[in-house]
Amino acid sequence: KQWYQRRVRGSQFVSNPVICPEQFVDPEIVAKYHEEFMFLECIKFICEVKTGPFAEHSNQLWGISGVKTWTKVNGGLIKMYKAEVLAKFPVIQHFVFGSLLSFDAT
């Protein structure tokens, strides 16, 4: 679930680059824009439930903040989602396919 949320919500910035990738770890930016961008709402939640420096408790997200463009961030999140969720049979066997996520068994 978390992978999907980050992937979808991270794509918000591709067409609306108000914030650079390096800024989403800034607490002031998160506080200012979390109601406007779902991705930042996820970051806010992570910061509320975890303690310590962001780079330590959310190392993968911290690494993403070093990417230059949101297009590359989004592409990377899609690749990670495919590898870590969709490619894992024990996970995907429980997926419910429908009109939003279709499956063509050809």
Coordinates of N, CA and C in Angstrom, one line a residue, residues 55-101:
A55 N 16.7 11.0 7.4 CA 17.6 10.2 6.6 C 17.8 8.9 7.2
E56 N 17.6 8.7 8.5 CA 17.8 7.4 9.1 C 16.6 6.6 9.1
H57 N 15.4 7.1 9.4 CA 14.2 6.3 9.5 C 13.6 6.1 8.1
S58 N 13.9 6.9 7.1 CA 13.3 6.7 5.8 C 14.4 6.9 4.7
N59 N 15.3 6.0 4.7 CA 16.5 6.1 3.9 C 16.2 6.2 2.4
Q60 N 15.3 5.3 2.0 CA 15.0 5.3 0.5 C 14.4 6.7 0.1
L61 N 13.5 7.2 0.9 CA 12.9 8.5 0.5 C 13.9 9.6 0.6
W62 N 14.8 9.5 1.5 CA 15.9 10.5 1.6 C 16.7 10.5 0.4
G63 N 17.0 9.3 -0.1 CA 17.8 9.1 -1.4 C 17.1 9.7 -2.5
I64 N 15.8 9.6 -2.6 CA 15.0 10.2 -3.7 C 15.1 11.7 -3.7
S65 N 15.2 12.3 -2.5 CA 15.3 13.7 -2.5 C 16.6 14.3 -3.2
G66 N 17.5 13.4 -3.5 CA 18.7 13.8 -4.3 C 18.5 13.8 -5.8
V67 N 17.4 13.3 -6.3 CA 17.2 13.2 -7.7 C 16.8 14.6 -8.2
K68 N 17.3 15.0 -9.4 CA 17.1 16.3 -9.9 C 15.7 16.7 -10.3
T69 N 15.0 15.8 -11.0 CA 13.6 16.1 -11.5 C 12.6 15.2 -11.0
W70 N 11.3 15.7 -11.0 CA 10.2 14.8 -10.5 C 9.9 13.8 -11.6
T71 N 10.2 14.0 -12.8 CA 10.0 13.0 -13.8 C 10.9 11.8 -13.5
K72 N 12.1 12.0 -13.2 CA 13.0 10.9 -12.8 C 12.6 10.2 -11.5
V73 N 12.1 11.0 -10.5 CA 11.6 10.5 -9.3 C 10.4 9.5 -9.6
N74 N 9.5 10.0 -10.4 CA 8.3 9.2 -10.7 C 8.7 8.0 -11.5
G75 N 9.6 8.1 -12.4 CA 10.0 6.9 -13.2 C 10.7 5.9 -12.2
G76 N 11.5 6.3 -11.3 CA 12.1 5.4 -10.3 C 11.1 4.8 -9.4
L77 N 10.1 5.5 -9.0 CA 9.1 5.0 -8.1 C 8.3 3.9 -8.8
I78 N 8.0 4.1 -10.1 CA 7.3 3.1 -10.9 C 8.1 1.8 -11.0
K79 N 9.4 2.0 -11.3 CA 10.3 0.8 -11.4 C 10.3 0.1 -10.0
M80 N 10.4 0.8 -8.9 CA 10.5 0.2 -7.6 C 9.2 -0.5 -7.3
Y81 N 8.1 0.1 -7.7 CA 6.8 -0.5 -7.4 C 6.6 -1.8 -8.2
K82 N 7.0 -1.8 -9.4 CA 6.9 -3.0 -10.3 C 7.8 -4.1 -9.7
A83 N 9.0 -3.8 -9.3 CA 9.9 -4.8 -8.7 C 9.5 -5.3 -7.4
E84 N 9.1 -4.4 -6.5 CA 8.9 -4.8 -5.1 C 7.4 -5.2 -4.8
V85 N 6.5 -4.9 -5.7 CA 5.1 -5.3 -5.5 C 4.6 -6.2 -6.6
L86 N 4.5 -5.6 -7.8 CA 3.9 -6.4 -8.9 C 4.7 -7.6 -9.3
A87 N 6.0 -7.6 -9.1 CA 6.7 -8.8 -9.5 C 6.8 -9.9 -8.5
K88 N 6.2 -9.6 -7.3 CA 6.2 -10.6 -6.2 C 4.9 -11.4 -6.2
F89 N 5.0 -12.7 -6.6 CA 3.7 -13.5 -6.7 C 2.9 -13.5 -5.4
P90 N 3.6 -13.7 -4.2 CA 2.8 -13.7 -3.0 C 2.0 -12.4 -2.7
V91 N 2.4 -11.3 -3.3 CA 1.7 -10.1 -3.1 C 0.6 -9.9 -4.2
I92 N 1.0 -10.1 -5.4 CA 0.1 -9.9 -6.6 C -1.0 -10.9 -6.6
Q93 N -0.9 -12.1 -6.1 CA -2.0 -13.0 -6.1 C -3.2 -12.5 -5.3
H94 N -3.0 -11.6 -4.4 CA -4.1 -11.0 -3.7 C -4.7 -9.7 -4.2
F95 N -4.1 -9.3 -5.3 CA -4.6 -8.0 -5.9 C -6.0 -8.2 -6.5
V96 N -6.8 -7.2 -6.4 CA -8.1 -7.2 -7.0 C -8.0 -6.4 -8.3
F97 N -8.2 -7.1 -9.4 CA -8.2 -6.3 -10.7 C -9.6 -5.9 -11.1
G98 N -9.7 -4.7 -11.7 CA -10.9 -4.2 -12.1 C -10.7 -3.1 -13.1
S99 N -11.6 -2.1 -13.2 CA -11.5 -1.1 -14.2 C -10.3 -0.2 -14.0
L100 N -9.9 0.1 -12.8 CA -8.8 0.9 -12.6 C -7.4 0.2 -12.8
L101 N -7.4 -1.0 -12.5 CA -6.1 -1.8 -12.7 C -6.6 -3.1 -13.4

